[in-house]
Coordinates of C-alpha atoms in Angstrom, one line a residue:
M187 CA 9.9 2.9 -49.6
I188 CA 8.6 6.3 -49.7
A189 CA 5.9 5.4 -47.5
G190 CA 8.2 3.9 -45.2
L191 CA 10.5 7.0 -45.2
Q192 CA 7.2 9.4 -44.6
A193 CA 6.2 7.0 -41.6
R194 CA 9.6 7.2 -40.0
R195 CA 9.3 10.9 -40.6
L196 CA 6.3 11.1 -38.5
G197 CA 8.0 9.1 -35.9
W198 CA 10.6 11.5 -35.7
L199 CA 8.1 14.5 -35.3
V200 CA 6.4 12.9 -32.4
F201 CA 9.9 12.1 -30.9
A202 CA 10.8 16.1 -31.5
L203 CA 7.5 17.3 -30.2
A204 CA 7.6 14.8 -26.7
L205 CA 11.4 16.3 -26.3
V206 CA 10.4 19.5 -26.8
V207 CA 7.6 19.9 -24.5
R208 CA 9.8 17.8 -21.7
V209 CA 12.7 20.4 -22.1
V210 CA 10.1 23.3 -21.5
Y211 CA 8.9 21.6 -18.6
I212 CA 12.4 21.2 -17.0
F213 CA 13.1 24.8 -17.5
E214 CA 9.9 25.6 -16.0
S215 CA 10.2 23.3 -12.8
D216 CA 13.4 24.5 -11.9
A217 CA 11.7 27.1 -9.9
S218 CA 10.7 24.6 -7.5
P219 CA 12.9 24.3 -4.4
L220 CA 12.6 20.5 -4.6
F221 CA 14.6 20.7 -8.0
G222 CA 17.9 20.5 -6.6
H223 CA 16.9 19.2 -3.1
P224 CA 15.1 16.0 -3.7
A225 CA 12.4 14.7 -0.9
V226 CA 11.3 11.4 0.2
D227 CA 12.5 8.8 -2.3
A228 CA 13.7 10.7 -4.7
K229 CA 16.4 11.8 -1.8
T230 CA 16.9 8.1 -0.9
Y231 CA 17.5 7.2 -4.6
T232 CA 19.9 10.7 -5.0
H233 CA 22.1 9.6 -1.9
H234 CA 22.2 5.9 -3.2
A235 CA 23.5 7.3 -6.5
Q236 CA 26.2 9.5 -4.6
R237 CA 27.5 6.7 -2.5
L238 CA 27.8 4.7 -6.0
A239 CA 29.5 7.7 -7.8
A240 CA 31.8 8.1 -4.9
G241 CA 33.3 4.3 -6.2
N242 CA 31.2 1.9 -4.2
W243 CA 29.8 0.5 -7.2
L244 CA 29.1 -3.0 -5.8
G245 CA 27.7 -1.5 -2.5
V246 CA 30.3 -3.1 0.0
G247 CA 28.8 -2.8 3.6
E248 CA 25.5 -1.9 2.5
G249 CA 23.9 -5.3 2.8
P250 CA 21.4 -6.7 0.1
F251 CA 19.7 -3.7 -2.3
W252 CA 16.5 -2.3 0.1
Q253 CA 15.0 -0.7 -3.5
P254 CA 15.6 -2.1 -6.9
P255 CA 18.9 -1.3 -7.9
L256 CA 18.6 -0.6 -11.7
Y257 CA 17.5 3.4 -11.1
P258 CA 20.2 4.3 -8.8
Y259 CA 23.1 3.1 -10.8
F260 CA 21.3 4.8 -13.6
L261 CA 21.5 8.1 -11.4
G262 CA 25.2 7.0 -10.1
A263 CA 26.2 6.8 -13.8
V264 CA 24.9 10.4 -14.7
K265 CA 26.5 11.7 -11.4
V266 CA 30.0 10.5 -12.8
L267 CA 29.6 12.0 -16.4
F268 CA 28.0 15.4 -15.0
P269 CA 28.9 15.9 -11.6
E270 CA 28.1 19.5 -11.5
S271 CA 25.0 19.6 -13.3
F272 CA 23.6 16.4 -12.1
F273 CA 20.0 17.9 -11.3
Y274 CA 19.8 19.1 -14.8
A275 CA 21.6 16.4 -16.5
V276 CA 19.4 13.6 -15.3
R277 CA 16.4 15.3 -16.4
F278 CA 17.4 15.9 -19.6
V279 CA 18.3 12.3 -19.9
Q280 CA 15.0 11.4 -18.7
A281 CA 13.1 13.6 -21.3
L282 CA 15.1 11.8 -23.9
L283 CA 14.0 8.5 -22.9
G284 CA 10.6 10.1 -22.5
A285 CA 10.5 11.2 -26.0
L286 CA 11.4 7.6 -27.0
V287 CA 8.8 6.1 -25.3
C288 CA 6.4 8.4 -27.4
A289 CA 8.2 7.2 -30.4
M290 CA 7.6 3.8 -29.2
S291 CA 3.8 4.5 -28.6
W292 CA 3.8 5.6 -32.0
W293 CA 5.4 2.6 -33.3
I294 CA 3.1 0.3 -31.1
G295 CA 0.0 1.9 -32.3
R296 CA 1.1 1.9 -36.1
A297 CA 2.2 -1.8 -36.1
L298 CA -0.8 -3.0 -34.0
F299 CA -3.4 -1.1 -35.7
N300 CA -2.8 1.6 -38.4
P301 CA -0.5 4.6 -39.2
A302 CA -3.6 7.2 -37.9
V303 CA -3.8 5.5 -34.4
G304 CA 0.1 5.4 -33.9
L305 CA 0.3 9.3 -34.7
L306 CA -2.8 9.7 -32.5
A307 CA -1.1 7.5 -29.6
G308 CA 2.5 9.2 -30.3
I309 CA 1.0 12.7 -29.9
G310 CA -1.3 11.8 -27.0
A311 CA 1.7 10.2 -25.3
A312 CA 3.8 13.5 -26.0
L313 CA 1.3 15.5 -24.5
C314 CA 0.5 13.2 -21.2
G315 CA 0.9 15.3 -18.3
P316 CA 1.7 12.3 -15.8
L317 CA 4.1 11.0 -18.1
I318 CA 5.7 14.7 -18.4
F319 CA 5.8 15.2 -14.8
F320 CA 7.3 11.8 -13.8
D321 CA 10.2 12.1 -16.5
G322 CA 11.2 15.3 -14.6
E323 CA 11.1 13.6 -11.3
L324 CA 14.0 11.9 -9.7
L325 CA 12.1 8.7 -9.7
P326 CA 12.2 5.0 -11.3
A327 CA 8.7 5.6 -13.2
S328 CA 10.5 7.2 -16.1
L329 CA 13.1 4.9 -16.3
A330 CA 11.0 1.6 -15.8
T331 CA 8.6 3.0 -18.5
F332 CA 11.4 3.5 -21.1
V333 CA 12.8 -0.1 -20.4
D334 CA 9.3 -2.0 -20.2
L335 CA 8.0 -0.3 -23.4
L336 CA 11.5 -1.3 -25.2
A337 CA 11.3 -4.6 -24.0
L338 CA 7.6 -4.8 -25.3
V339 CA 8.9 -3.6 -28.8
V340 CA 11.4 -6.1 -28.9
L341 CA 8.9 -8.7 -27.9
L342 CA 6.4 -7.4 -30.7
R343 CA 9.2 -7.6 -33.6
V344 CA 10.5 -11.0 -32.1
W345 CA 6.7 -12.3 -32.6
R346 CA 6.7 -11.4 -36.2
H347 CA 9.8 -13.2 -36.8
P348 CA 9.8 -15.7 -34.2
S349 CA 13.6 -17.7 -33.0
R350 CA 15.0 -18.5 -29.5
W351 CA 17.3 -16.0 -29.8
G352 CA 14.8 -13.2 -29.9
F353 CA 12.8 -14.6 -27.2
L354 CA 16.0 -14.6 -25.2
G355 CA 16.6 -10.9 -25.8
A356 CA 13.1 -10.1 -24.9
G357 CA 13.5 -11.9 -21.6
V358 CA 16.4 -10.2 -20.7
A359 CA 15.1 -6.6 -21.7
F360 CA 12.0 -7.4 -19.4
G361 CA 14.4 -8.7 -16.8
F362 CA 16.3 -5.2 -16.7
G363 CA 12.8 -3.5 -16.2
A364 CA 12.1 -5.6 -13.4
L365 CA 15.4 -4.3 -11.9
A366 CA 13.9 -1.0 -12.0
V367 CA 10.2 -1.8 -11.2
P368 CA 9.7 -5.6 -10.4
T369 CA 5.7 -5.1 -11.2
V370 CA 6.8 -6.1 -14.8
L371 CA 7.5 -9.5 -13.7
T372 CA 3.8 -10.3 -13.8
F373 CA 4.0 -9.9 -17.6
A374 CA 7.2 -11.8 -17.6
V375 CA 5.8 -14.7 -15.7
A376 CA 2.7 -14.7 -18.3
V377 CA 4.5 -14.5 -21.4
P378 CA 5.9 -18.0 -21.2
I379 CA 2.5 -19.7 -20.2
A380 CA 1.2 -17.5 -23.2
L381 CA 4.0 -19.1 -25.6
L382 CA 3.1 -22.5 -24.4
W383 CA -0.5 -22.0 -24.7
V384 CA -0.5 -20.4 -28.1
T385 CA 2.3 -22.4 -30.0
P386 CA 3.0 -26.0 -30.7
R387 CA 4.3 -28.1 -27.7
R388 CA 8.0 -28.2 -28.6
Q389 CA 8.4 -25.1 -30.5
G390 CA 6.7 -23.4 -27.2
L391 CA 9.1 -24.9 -24.6
I392 CA 12.1 -23.4 -26.5
W393 CA 10.7 -19.9 -26.7
A394 CA 9.3 -20.1 -23.5
G395 CA 12.6 -21.6 -21.8
A396 CA 14.7 -19.0 -24.0
F397 CA 12.4 -16.0 -22.7
S398 CA 12.5 -17.4 -19.3
L399 CA 16.3 -17.7 -19.2
G400 CA 16.9 -14.2 -20.6
V401 CA 15.0 -12.6 -17.7
I402 CA 16.9 -15.0 -15.1
L403 CA 20.0 -13.7 -16.7
A404 CA 19.1 -10.2 -16.3
I405 CA 18.2 -10.5 -12.5
A406 CA 20.9 -13.3 -11.7
P407 CA 24.0 -10.5 -11.3
V408 CA 21.9 -8.7 -8.9
A409 CA 20.6 -11.7 -6.7
W410 CA 24.4 -12.8 -6.7
R411 CA 25.6 -9.3 -5.5
N412 CA 22.9 -9.5 -2.8
W413 CA 24.2 -13.1 -1.8
A414 CA 28.0 -12.7 -2.1
I415 CA 28.6 -8.9 -1.0
G416 CA 25.2 -8.1 0.7
G417 CA 25.4 -11.1 2.8
D418 CA 21.6 -12.2 1.6
G419 CA 19.4 -14.6 -0.2
V420 CA 17.2 -11.7 -1.8
G421 CA 16.4 -11.9 -5.6
I422 CA 16.2 -8.0 -6.4
S423 CA 15.5 -6.1 -3.3
Y424 CA 14.0 -7.0 0.1
N425 CA 11.3 -4.3 0.4
A426 CA 8.8 -6.5 -1.3
G427 CA 7.4 -7.9 1.9
I428 CA 6.5 -4.3 3.5
N429 CA 5.2 -3.2 0.6
L430 CA 2.8 -6.3 0.1
Y431 CA 2.1 -5.7 3.6
I432 CA 0.8 -2.4 3.3
G433 CA -1.6 -3.0 0.3
N434 CA -3.1 -6.1 2.1
N435 CA -3.9 -5.7 5.5
S436 CA -7.2 -4.8 7.5
N437 CA -6.0 -1.3 8.0
Y438 CA -5.1 -0.7 4.5
K439 CA -6.1 3.1 4.2
E440 CA -3.9 4.0 7.4
T441 CA -0.9 2.1 6.3
V442 CA -1.0 3.4 2.7
A443 CA -1.0 6.8 4.1
I444 CA 1.9 6.2 6.4
R445 CA 4.2 9.4 6.1
P446 CA 8.1 9.0 5.6
G447 CA 9.9 9.8 8.8
W448 CA 9.1 8.5 11.8
E449 CA 5.6 6.8 11.4
W450 CA 7.4 5.0 8.4
D451 CA 10.6 4.2 10.4
D452 CA 8.1 2.9 13.2
L453 CA 6.6 0.2 10.6
V454 CA 10.0 -0.7 8.9
T455 CA 11.4 -1.4 12.4
Q456 CA 8.7 -3.9 13.6
P457 CA 10.9 -7.0 12.6
A458 CA 13.8 -5.6 14.4
R459 CA 12.0 -5.2 17.5
E460 CA 11.0 -8.4 17.2
G461 CA 14.5 -9.8 17.0
I462 CA 14.6 -10.5 13.3
E463 CA 17.7 -9.0 11.8
R464 CA 18.0 -10.8 8.2
P465 CA 16.6 -8.4 5.4
S466 CA 15.2 -11.3 3.4
A467 CA 13.5 -12.5 6.8
K468 CA 12.4 -9.0 7.7
S469 CA 10.6 -9.1 4.0
A470 CA 9.3 -12.3 4.8
Y471 CA 8.1 -11.3 8.6
F472 CA 6.0 -8.6 6.5
A473 CA 4.7 -11.0 3.6
A474 CA 3.6 -13.4 6.4
R475 CA 1.7 -10.6 7.9
A476 CA 0.0 -9.9 4.5
W477 CA -0.8 -13.6 3.9
D478 CA -2.4 -13.9 7.3
Y479 CA -4.8 -11.2 6.6
I480 CA -5.8 -12.8 3.1
R481 CA -6.3 -16.1 4.6
G482 CA -8.1 -14.7 7.4
D483 CA -10.4 -12.5 5.7
P484 CA -10.6 -13.6 2.2
I485 CA -13.8 -11.5 1.6
G486 CA -12.6 -8.7 2.9
W487 CA -9.7 -9.0 1.0
L488 CA -11.5 -9.6 -2.2
G489 CA -13.3 -6.3 -1.5
L490 CA -10.0 -4.5 -1.0
M491 CA -8.8 -6.0 -4.5
G492 CA -12.1 -4.4 -5.9
R493 CA -11.5 -1.0 -4.6
K494 CA -7.8 -1.2 -5.6
L495 CA -8.8 -2.1 -9.2
G496 CA -11.1 0.8 -9.3
A497 CA -8.4 2.9 -8.1
F498 CA -6.3 1.8 -10.7
W499 CA -8.7 2.7 -13.4
H500 CA -9.8 6.2 -11.7
G501 CA -9.1 9.1 -13.0
D502 CA -7.3 10.9 -10.0
E503 CA -3.3 11.0 -9.9
R504 CA -3.1 9.7 -6.4
G505 CA 0.3 11.0 -4.9
R506 CA 2.9 8.7 -3.1
N507 CA 3.6 10.6 0.2
Q508 CA 2.4 13.9 -1.4
P509 CA -0.1 14.9 -4.1
I510 CA 1.3 15.9 -7.3
Y511 CA -1.2 18.4 -8.7
F512 CA 0.6 20.9 -6.5
W513 CA 3.5 21.0 -8.6
R514 CA 1.5 22.7 -11.7
I515 CA 2.0 26.0 -9.7
Y516 CA 5.6 26.1 -11.4
S517 CA 4.8 25.0 -14.7
T518 CA 2.2 26.3 -17.3
V519 CA 3.0 22.9 -19.3
L520 CA 2.2 20.7 -16.2
S521 CA -1.2 23.2 -15.6
A522 CA -2.0 22.4 -19.5
T523 CA -1.7 18.5 -19.2
L524 CA -2.6 17.7 -15.7
W525 CA -5.8 18.9 -14.4
K526 CA -9.4 18.2 -12.6
A527 CA -12.5 20.0 -13.8
G528 CA -15.1 17.7 -14.2
I529 CA -12.9 14.9 -15.3
A530 CA -9.6 14.3 -14.1
F531 CA -7.3 14.9 -17.1
P532 CA -5.5 13.3 -18.7
F533 CA -6.3 9.5 -17.0
G534 CA -10.0 10.2 -16.6
L535 CA -10.2 10.7 -20.1
V536 CA -7.5 7.9 -21.3
A537 CA -8.9 5.2 -19.1
P538 CA -12.4 4.7 -20.5
L539 CA -11.1 5.5 -24.0
A540 CA -8.5 2.7 -23.4
L541 CA -11.0 0.3 -21.8
W542 CA -13.2 0.6 -25.0
G543 CA -10.3 0.2 -27.6
M544 CA -9.3 -2.7 -25.5
L545 CA -12.4 -4.5 -25.7
L546 CA -12.7 -3.2 -29.4
S547 CA -9.4 -4.8 -30.2
L548 CA -10.0 -8.1 -28.3
R549 CA -13.0 -8.6 -30.7
R550 CA -11.7 -7.5 -33.9
I551 CA -7.8 -8.7 -33.7
G552 CA -8.0 -10.9 -30.6
P553 CA -5.3 -10.9 -27.9
T554 CA -2.5 -9.3 -28.2
W555 CA 0.9 -8.8 -26.3
P556 CA 0.2 -5.3 -25.5
L557 CA -3.4 -6.5 -24.1
L558 CA -1.8 -8.9 -22.0
Y559 CA 0.9 -6.5 -20.8
V560 CA -2.1 -4.0 -19.4
L561 CA -3.7 -6.8 -17.8
C562 CA -0.6 -8.1 -16.2
Y563 CA 0.5 -4.9 -15.2
C564 CA -2.9 -3.8 -13.7
L565 CA -3.1 -6.9 -11.4
G566 CA 0.7 -6.4 -10.4
V567 CA 0.1 -2.8 -9.2
I568 CA -3.3 -3.9 -7.2
A569 CA -1.5 -6.8 -5.9
F570 CA 0.4 -4.1 -3.9
F571 CA -1.1 -0.4 -3.8
V572 CA -2.0 2.0 -6.4
A573 CA -0.3 5.4 -6.9
A574 CA 0.1 7.4 -10.0
R575 CA 3.9 6.5 -10.2
Y576 CA 3.1 2.7 -10.1
R577 CA 0.9 2.8 -13.2
V578 CA 3.2 5.1 -15.2
P579 CA 4.8 2.3 -17.0
V580 CA 1.6 1.1 -18.3
L581 CA 0.5 4.6 -19.4
P582 CA 1.8 4.8 -22.9
V583 CA 0.3 1.5 -23.7
L584 CA -3.1 2.6 -22.4
V585 CA -2.6 5.5 -24.6
V586 CA -2.4 3.6 -27.6
F587 CA -5.7 1.6 -26.8
A588 CA -7.3 5.0 -26.1
A589 CA -6.1 6.1 -29.9
Y590 CA -7.5 2.9 -31.3
G591 CA -10.9 3.6 -29.6
V592 CA -10.7 7.3 -30.7
W593 CA -9.7 6.1 -34.0
A594 CA -12.7 3.5 -34.1
L595 CA -15.4 6.3 -32.9
W596 CA -14.0 8.7 -35.8
D597 CA -14.1 5.9 -38.5
W598 CA -17.9 4.8 -37.6
G599 CA -19.0 8.2 -37.8
R600 CA -17.0 8.9 -41.3
A601 CA -18.5 5.8 -42.4
R602 CA -22.5 7.1 -41.1
C603 CA -22.6 3.8 -39.1
W604 CA -24.9 5.8 -36.3
R605 CA -25.5 2.7 -34.6
N606 CA -22.0 1.4 -33.9
L607 CA -21.0 5.0 -33.0
G608 CA -23.9 5.2 -30.5
L609 CA -22.9 2.2 -29.0
G610 CA -19.3 2.8 -28.7
L611 CA -20.1 6.3 -27.2
A612 CA -22.6 4.9 -24.6
V613 CA -19.6 2.4 -23.3
C614 CA -17.1 5.2 -23.2
L615 CA -19.4 7.6 -21.3
V616 CA -20.2 4.7 -18.9
F617 CA -16.6 4.1 -18.4
A618 CA -16.0 7.6 -18.1
L619 CA -18.6 8.3 -15.5
A620 CA -17.0 5.4 -13.3
A621 CA -13.2 6.8 -13.9
N622 CA -14.3 10.4 -13.0
S623 CA -16.9 9.8 -10.0
H624 CA -16.2 11.2 -6.7
L625 CA -13.3 13.3 -7.7
A626 CA -11.5 14.9 -4.9
P627 CA -10.9 18.7 -5.3
M628 CA -7.5 19.7 -6.9
D629 CA -5.3 20.5 -4.2
M630 CA -3.4 23.4 -5.1
E631 CA -2.4 24.9 -1.5
G632 CA -0.5 22.1 -0.5
D633 CA -0.7 19.5 1.9
A634 CA 1.4 19.2 5.3
A635 CA 3.9 16.8 3.9
I636 CA 4.1 19.3 0.8
H637 CA 5.0 22.1 2.8
Y638 CA 7.3 19.9 5.1
N639 CA 9.2 18.9 2.1
L640 CA 9.5 22.4 0.9
G641 CA 10.6 23.6 4.3
N642 CA 13.4 20.8 4.3
A643 CA 14.4 22.5 0.9
Y644 CA 14.6 25.7 2.1
A645 CA 16.7 24.4 5.0
E646 CA 19.2 22.6 2.8
A647 CA 19.5 25.7 0.8
G648 CA 20.2 28.2 3.9
D649 CA 17.0 30.0 3.1
K650 CA 15.8 29.9 6.8
E651 CA 13.1 32.6 6.6
R652 CA 11.4 30.4 3.9
A653 CA 11.7 27.5 5.6
L654 CA 10.4 29.0 8.8
A655 CA 7.4 29.8 6.9
A656 CA 6.7 26.3 5.1
F657 CA 7.3 24.6 8.5
E658 CA 4.8 26.7 10.2
R659 CA 2.3 26.1 7.2
A660 CA 2.7 22.3 7.3
V661 CA 2.0 22.6 11.1
A662 CA -0.8 24.6 10.3
E663 CA -2.2 21.9 7.9
D664 CA -1.6 19.1 10.5
P665 CA -1.0 20.5 14.0
E666 CA 0.1 16.8 14.9
Y667 CA 2.6 16.3 12.5
W668 CA 5.6 16.4 15.1
Q669 CA 8.4 15.6 12.8
A670 CA 7.2 19.0 11.2
W671 CA 7.3 20.5 14.7
L672 CA 10.7 19.5 15.3
N673 CA 12.0 21.3 12.3
L674 CA 10.0 24.4 13.0
G675 CA 11.8 24.3 16.4
G676 CA 15.4 23.8 14.7
V677 CA 14.6 26.5 12.4
K678 CA 13.3 29.0 15.2
A679 CA 16.7 28.2 17.3
A680 CA 18.9 28.7 14.2
L681 CA 17.3 31.9 13.8
G682 CA 18.2 32.9 17.3
D683 CA 14.9 32.4 19.2
L684 CA 16.5 29.8 21.5
A685 CA 13.4 29.9 23.7
A686 CA 10.7 29.3 21.3
G687 CA 12.9 26.4 19.8
E688 CA 13.0 24.8 23.2
A689 CA 9.8 25.0 23.9
I690 CA 8.8 23.4 20.7
F691 CA 11.5 20.6 21.2
A692 CA 10.0 19.9 24.9
R693 CA 6.5 19.6 23.5
V694 CA 7.7 17.1 20.7
A695 CA 9.5 15.2 23.4
Q696 CA 6.4 15.0 25.5
K697 CA 4.3 14.0 22.2
A698 CA 7.0 11.5 20.8
P699 CA 9.1 10.5 23.9
R700 CA 10.3 7.1 22.0
Q701 CA 11.8 9.7 19.3
V702 CA 15.8 10.3 19.9
E703 CA 15.7 14.1 17.9
P704 CA 13.8 16.2 20.1
W705 CA 15.9 14.8 23.4
M706 CA 19.2 15.6 21.6
N707 CA 17.7 19.1 20.7
L708 CA 16.9 19.7 24.0
A709 CA 20.6 18.9 25.0
H710 CA 22.0 21.2 22.3
V711 CA 20.2 24.0 23.8
R712 CA 21.2 23.2 27.2
I713 CA 24.6 23.1 25.8
M714 CA 24.2 26.4 24.2
R715 CA 22.6 27.9 27.6
R716 CA 25.8 26.6 29.6
D717 CA 23.4 24.1 31.6
L718 CA 25.8 20.9 31.2
E719 CA 23.8 19.0 33.8
G720 CA 20.3 19.5 31.5
A721 CA 22.1 18.4 28.9
F722 CA 23.3 15.1 30.3
R723 CA 19.7 14.5 31.4
Y724 CA 18.4 15.0 28.1
Y725 CA 21.1 12.7 26.6
E726 CA 19.9 10.0 28.8
S727 CA 16.3 10.7 27.9
A728 CA 17.6 10.0 24.3
L729 CA 19.4 7.0 25.2
A730 CA 16.3 5.7 27.1
A731 CA 14.4 5.8 23.7
N732 CA 17.5 4.3 21.9
P733 CA 20.2 2.5 24.0
K734 CA 22.4 2.3 20.9
L735 CA 22.4 5.9 19.8
L736 CA 26.2 6.4 19.0
P737 CA 25.9 10.1 18.8
A738 CA 24.7 10.6 22.6
Y739 CA 27.4 8.5 23.7
V740 CA 30.2 10.4 22.0
E741 CA 28.8 13.8 22.8
M742 CA 28.3 12.5 26.3
I743 CA 32.2 11.7 26.4
R744 CA 33.2 14.6 24.7
L745 CA 31.4 17.0 27.3
Y746 CA 33.0 15.0 30.4
G747 CA 36.1 15.4 28.7
Q748 CA 35.9 18.9 28.2
I749 CA 34.9 19.5 32.1
G750 CA 37.8 17.1 33.0
D751 CA 35.4 14.1 34.5
L752 CA 37.0 11.5 33.0
A753 CA 35.7 8.8 35.5
R754 CA 32.1 9.8 34.2
A755 CA 33.5 9.7 30.7
A756 CA 34.9 6.3 31.0
H757 CA 31.6 5.3 32.8
V758 CA 29.6 6.4 29.5
L759 CA 32.5 4.9 27.2
Q760 CA 31.7 1.4 28.8
R761 CA 28.0 1.8 28.6
A762 CA 28.4 2.7 24.9
V763 CA 30.9 -0.4 24.2
D764 CA 28.3 -2.8 26.2
H765 CA 25.4 -1.6 23.7
L766 CA 27.6 -1.2 20.3
P767 CA 30.2 -4.0 20.5
A768 CA 30.6 -3.6 16.9
E769 CA 32.5 0.3 17.6
R770 CA 34.3 -1.1 20.4
E771 CA 37.5 0.1 18.9
R772 CA 36.4 3.8 17.4
L773 CA 34.8 4.4 20.6
R774 CA 38.3 3.6 22.6
Q775 CA 40.2 5.7 20.3
F776 CA 38.0 8.4 20.5
Y777 CA 38.0 7.9 24.5
E778 CA 41.8 8.0 24.4
E779 CA 42.2 11.1 22.2
I780 CA 39.7 13.0 24.9
Q781 CA 41.6 11.7 27.9
T782 CA 44.8 12.9 26.0
R783 CA 43.4 16.3 25.6
A784 CA 42.1 16.6 29.0
L785 CA 45.2 15.3 30.9
G786 CA 47.3 17.8 28.7
R787 CA 45.4 20.9 29.9

């Protein structure tokens, strides 16, 4: 009993250490412009959460889920509870979840190996830079890590005292994990197979069936919502197909590096340009392209999978859309726990030690659920593409195996088993050399994408001077980043330099004629210069790029109404109705309002 109390005290100490570190990091990172003005995926999740918090909890009118829904609903709940302090509140909640993850790492290490391994694993997770970083990001990684690790703890406890209800609960837990990041489904599929393999047939069927039923029960409400309200047969979300294609095609390096914005939109809208409208069919379109590549070049695909496997175990933290090392400038905590100097810390140290610990545990105690979890999760990540945030949910378990590897080496040294110690160190050295080979420099200056996102954040905050400097830095880093050029022109125009803004818009329109934004901005500049005919020409260019561009029609109708040319306004109305029949009533009402104002003058 006394030993149990002491053990629980250590668990609470691990939890407290992890929580303090994460809270300090939150207070440091609020100096980042992106703290209250999220970018890219974080911005998408935040906007989704705002719509949910506004009352549309079923997502009526939004179709099936594009991204797995658990994280947006989590954000939406926090938004309802803490509307005024949302950006702090959600990070504090995630810090709490992250601290619980560290406590669960301690528990798994203690349960699987011994108390020393558990303590080392808990402290390692508490001070693990990537875990700290993603606990402060508005991304699913933090929530998914918590739910997945909780599910793994439930499974380990059920395995000690098996029951059908226990396996049902474990399945439900992993099903919820899939609603945050579906990669965990690889393990959820493997568990019933393993149960059938290692348990008597009848018992195995009952346990495997209960576990599978639990997974289905967790996912079923989302699938029902996608069908009944979203109007399409989508299990969780329909971004699976495009993600599969991004990670499995002959131009992998180019597709995985596609930037958010125009480049991404061009890729996403490919099915629509071919007449495919149903979300499930769009996902199937990209999945079919991926399978065509795999079937057409199996040797090349195997080579690609090998490279992705190497990337998964490499120490470098690969950013998705933007590097993560840059954000160290805002935090001493992150600077101390995430760096590159000969090795990529911490993953360049964790990965080789974890591989060593996994091999040693397999030899000493045989296959375990955490080992199977690591292998399945690794397979799930490389089936798509590798990025730091996608391997975060497996990182706490890797820390457990790394702690076991360290403990085994220390135990051999204490026992003077020099041969075993030397062999173990040699294996770790080989793994470490591979995990830290060809390290890219630690970019603390920031690439074009980072400065573009900073510019957007400054602009949203109303700091036009800093936004101008950030966009200028972005285009200096990448002179062909036309979306950054567009925003640079917008800031210049907002600061009163219409000529410079117009020149930039014209250049962007020339380089990216299919994009409507530069044409619309040129039209607005012409209006400000009282050149309405010039504005109409640019509106027509925007409509040539996208005949279904509602704002262009609306602005043209309004302008024609202001100058009293109702005949041309009516002509634009008819064009708009032809291209946008679903907007017929709204457009007619708008035209009637314009007509009434024009005739009343």
